[in-house]
Coordinates of C-alpha atoms in Angstrom, one line a residue:
M1 CA 4.4 -34.0 -26.8
R2 CA 5.5 -35.5 -24.0
K3 CA 3.1 -37.0 -21.3
F4 CA 2.9 -34.9 -18.0
E5 CA 4.7 -36.6 -15.3
A6 CA 4.1 -35.2 -11.8
L7 CA 6.6 -32.5 -10.8
R8 CA 8.5 -31.1 -8.5
S9 CA 10.2 -27.9 -8.2
T10 CA 11.2 -24.5 -7.3
A11 CA 8.3 -21.9 -8.8
L12 CA 9.4 -19.0 -10.1
P13 CA 6.7 -16.0 -9.1
L14 CA 5.9 -13.1 -12.0
N15 CA 3.3 -10.7 -9.4
R16 CA 2.0 -9.3 -12.8
A17 CA -2.4 -9.1 -13.6
D18 CA -2.7 -8.8 -17.3
V19 CA -0.1 -9.9 -18.8
D20 CA -0.2 -10.1 -23.1
T21 CA 1.0 -12.6 -24.9
D22 CA 2.9 -10.1 -26.4
Q23 CA 4.7 -9.2 -23.3
I24 CA 5.6 -13.4 -23.3
I25 CA 6.8 -13.6 -26.3
P26 CA 7.7 -9.8 -28.8
A27 CA 5.8 -9.7 -31.9
K28 CA 9.5 -9.0 -34.0
Y29 CA 10.4 -12.8 -32.7
L30 CA 7.2 -14.7 -34.3
K31 CA 8.2 -14.9 -37.7
R32 CA 10.1 -18.3 -37.1
I33 CA 7.6 -21.2 -38.1
E34 CA 9.1 -24.3 -36.2
R35 CA 8.2 -24.6 -32.0
S36 CA 12.3 -24.8 -30.5
G37 CA 13.8 -21.8 -29.5
F38 CA 11.7 -19.4 -28.6
G39 CA 12.8 -20.4 -25.0
Q40 CA 15.5 -16.5 -25.3
F41 CA 13.3 -14.1 -26.3
L42 CA 11.2 -15.2 -23.1
F43 CA 9.6 -11.8 -21.4
D44 CA 12.7 -10.5 -23.8
D45 CA 11.5 -7.2 -23.4
W46 CA 11.3 -7.1 -19.3
R47 CA 14.7 -9.1 -19.1
K48 CA 16.7 -5.2 -20.3
D49 CA 15.5 -4.1 -15.9
P50 CA 18.5 -6.7 -14.4
A51 CA 15.6 -6.5 -12.0
F52 CA 13.2 -8.6 -13.5
I53 CA 12.7 -11.9 -11.5
L54 CA 14.1 -13.9 -14.4
N55 CA 17.3 -12.9 -13.9
E56 CA 17.7 -13.6 -10.7
G57 CA 19.9 -16.3 -10.3
A58 CA 17.4 -18.2 -7.7
F59 CA 15.1 -18.8 -9.7
S60 CA 16.8 -20.7 -13.2
G61 CA 15.4 -24.3 -12.9
A62 CA 12.1 -22.5 -11.7
R63 CA 9.4 -25.1 -13.7
I64 CA 6.1 -23.5 -12.1
L65 CA 4.9 -20.3 -12.9
V66 CA 2.7 -18.5 -10.8
T67 CA 1.8 -15.7 -10.9
G68 CA -1.3 -13.5 -11.4
A69 CA -5.4 -13.5 -13.2
N70 CA -5.7 -13.2 -17.2
F71 CA -2.5 -14.0 -17.5
G72 CA -1.9 -14.8 -21.0
C73 CA -4.6 -12.3 -23.3
G74 CA -4.3 -10.8 -25.7
S75 CA -3.2 -11.2 -29.6
S76 CA -3.9 -15.9 -29.8
R77 CA -0.5 -16.4 -30.7
E78 CA 0.6 -20.3 -29.7
H79 CA 4.5 -18.5 -29.7
A80 CA 3.2 -17.0 -25.8
P81 CA 3.2 -21.3 -24.6
W82 CA 6.0 -22.5 -27.4
A83 CA 8.3 -20.0 -25.3
L84 CA 7.4 -21.3 -22.4
D85 CA 7.5 -24.2 -22.6
D86 CA 11.7 -24.5 -24.4
Y87 CA 12.4 -22.5 -21.8
G88 CA 11.5 -25.1 -19.2
F89 CA 7.8 -24.6 -18.2
R90 CA 6.3 -27.7 -17.3
A91 CA 3.3 -25.5 -14.8
L92 CA 0.9 -22.4 -14.7
I93 CA -0.5 -21.3 -11.2
A94 CA -3.4 -17.9 -11.7
P95 CA -6.5 -17.2 -11.2
S96 CA -7.1 -16.8 -14.7
F97 CA -6.1 -17.8 -18.0
A98 CA -7.1 -15.7 -21.1
D99 CA -8.9 -18.5 -23.1
I100 CA -6.9 -19.3 -26.2
F101 CA -4.1 -19.1 -24.6
R102 CA -5.1 -22.1 -21.9
N103 CA -6.0 -24.4 -25.0
N104 CA -2.9 -23.3 -27.0
C105 CA -0.8 -25.0 -23.6
A106 CA -3.0 -27.4 -23.7
K107 CA -2.3 -28.7 -27.0
I108 CA 1.2 -28.7 -26.8
G109 CA 1.5 -29.7 -23.5
L110 CA 1.4 -27.5 -20.5
L111 CA -0.6 -27.4 -18.2
T112 CA -2.6 -23.8 -16.4
I113 CA -3.6 -24.7 -13.4
T114 CA -6.1 -21.4 -12.1
L115 CA -6.4 -21.7 -7.7
A116 CA -7.5 -19.0 -6.0
P117 CA -6.6 -15.3 -5.7
E118 CA -5.7 -15.8 -2.4
D119 CA -4.1 -19.0 -2.6
V120 CA -1.6 -17.4 -6.1
E121 CA -0.8 -14.5 -4.0
F122 CA 0.4 -17.2 -0.9
L123 CA 2.4 -19.3 -3.6
I124 CA 4.2 -16.0 -4.8
A125 CA 5.0 -14.6 -2.0
R126 CA 6.2 -18.8 -1.0
A127 CA 8.4 -18.1 -3.3
E128 CA 9.2 -15.0 -3.3
E129 CA 10.0 -15.3 0.6
L130 CA 11.9 -19.0 0.2
P131 CA 13.4 -19.1 -3.7
E132 CA 14.6 -22.6 -2.7
A133 CA 11.6 -23.6 -1.4
E134 CA 9.3 -26.8 -3.8
T135 CA 6.2 -27.1 -5.3
I136 CA 4.2 -30.3 -6.0
V137 CA 1.8 -30.4 -9.3
D138 CA 0.3 -33.9 -9.0
L139 CA -1.8 -34.1 -12.7
E140 CA -3.3 -37.6 -11.1
S141 CA -4.4 -35.9 -8.4
Q142 CA -5.6 -32.2 -9.1
T143 CA -2.9 -31.2 -6.6
V144 CA -1.0 -28.7 -5.5
A145 CA 1.0 -28.4 -2.8
T146 CA 4.3 -27.0 -1.5
A147 CA 7.0 -30.3 -0.3
D148 CA 6.2 -29.5 3.5
G149 CA 2.5 -30.6 3.0
S150 CA 1.0 -26.9 4.5
F151 CA -0.5 -26.5 2.4
V152 CA -1.9 -28.6 -0.1
R153 CA -5.5 -27.4 -2.5
S154 CA -6.9 -29.2 -5.3
F155 CA -7.8 -28.2 -8.8
E156 CA -10.3 -29.3 -11.5
I157 CA -9.3 -29.8 -15.2
D158 CA -11.6 -31.0 -17.9
P159 CA -10.7 -34.6 -18.4
A160 CA -10.5 -34.8 -21.5
V161 CA -7.2 -32.1 -21.5
K162 CA -6.1 -34.8 -18.3
R163 CA -6.3 -37.6 -21.0
N164 CA -4.2 -35.9 -23.5
L165 CA -1.2 -34.6 -21.3
L166 CA -1.1 -37.3 -18.8
E167 CA -0.8 -39.8 -21.8
G168 CA 1.2 -37.2 -24.3
L169 CA -1.4 -37.0 -26.8
D170 CA -0.9 -34.4 -28.8
A171 CA -3.6 -33.8 -31.9
I172 CA -2.0 -36.7 -34.5
G173 CA -2.2 -38.5 -31.3
L174 CA -5.2 -39.2 -30.9
T175 CA -5.9 -39.3 -34.0

């Protein structure tokens, strides 16, 4: 697992709550056992709509996903975090995450950040209005900030998860 380093990136605003793992990656793509190659299937059913946010060129290269509450609900498939990671996301920000999904993300080095609903709404609105604006995620200081410094919020994280992400330790590295 790669080490999580301070991240400065544009953010993709996915203004939807209760996004389940089947919406993140449909079941028809789960026959593969390797972890790579799933990014191309991320939000596959929604991407058929040309107006879907992931199809907008302004957000290509975004490494931060800002989304609604209860992200990753549904079945406990590990493929959902794999698809997000393979697509290029390094951090996910939402008011809440499904517990199993959050744990699966931590196992592969994908940082999940829980912020207050009003803070997530601000970040979504900002990304929609200013797609080129950067957001900074600093795991060491446990902060999310706008690049201009006008918005700074702290977040909580389990100390063991934080250490594993910062040091790039997965289950094998911990032994």
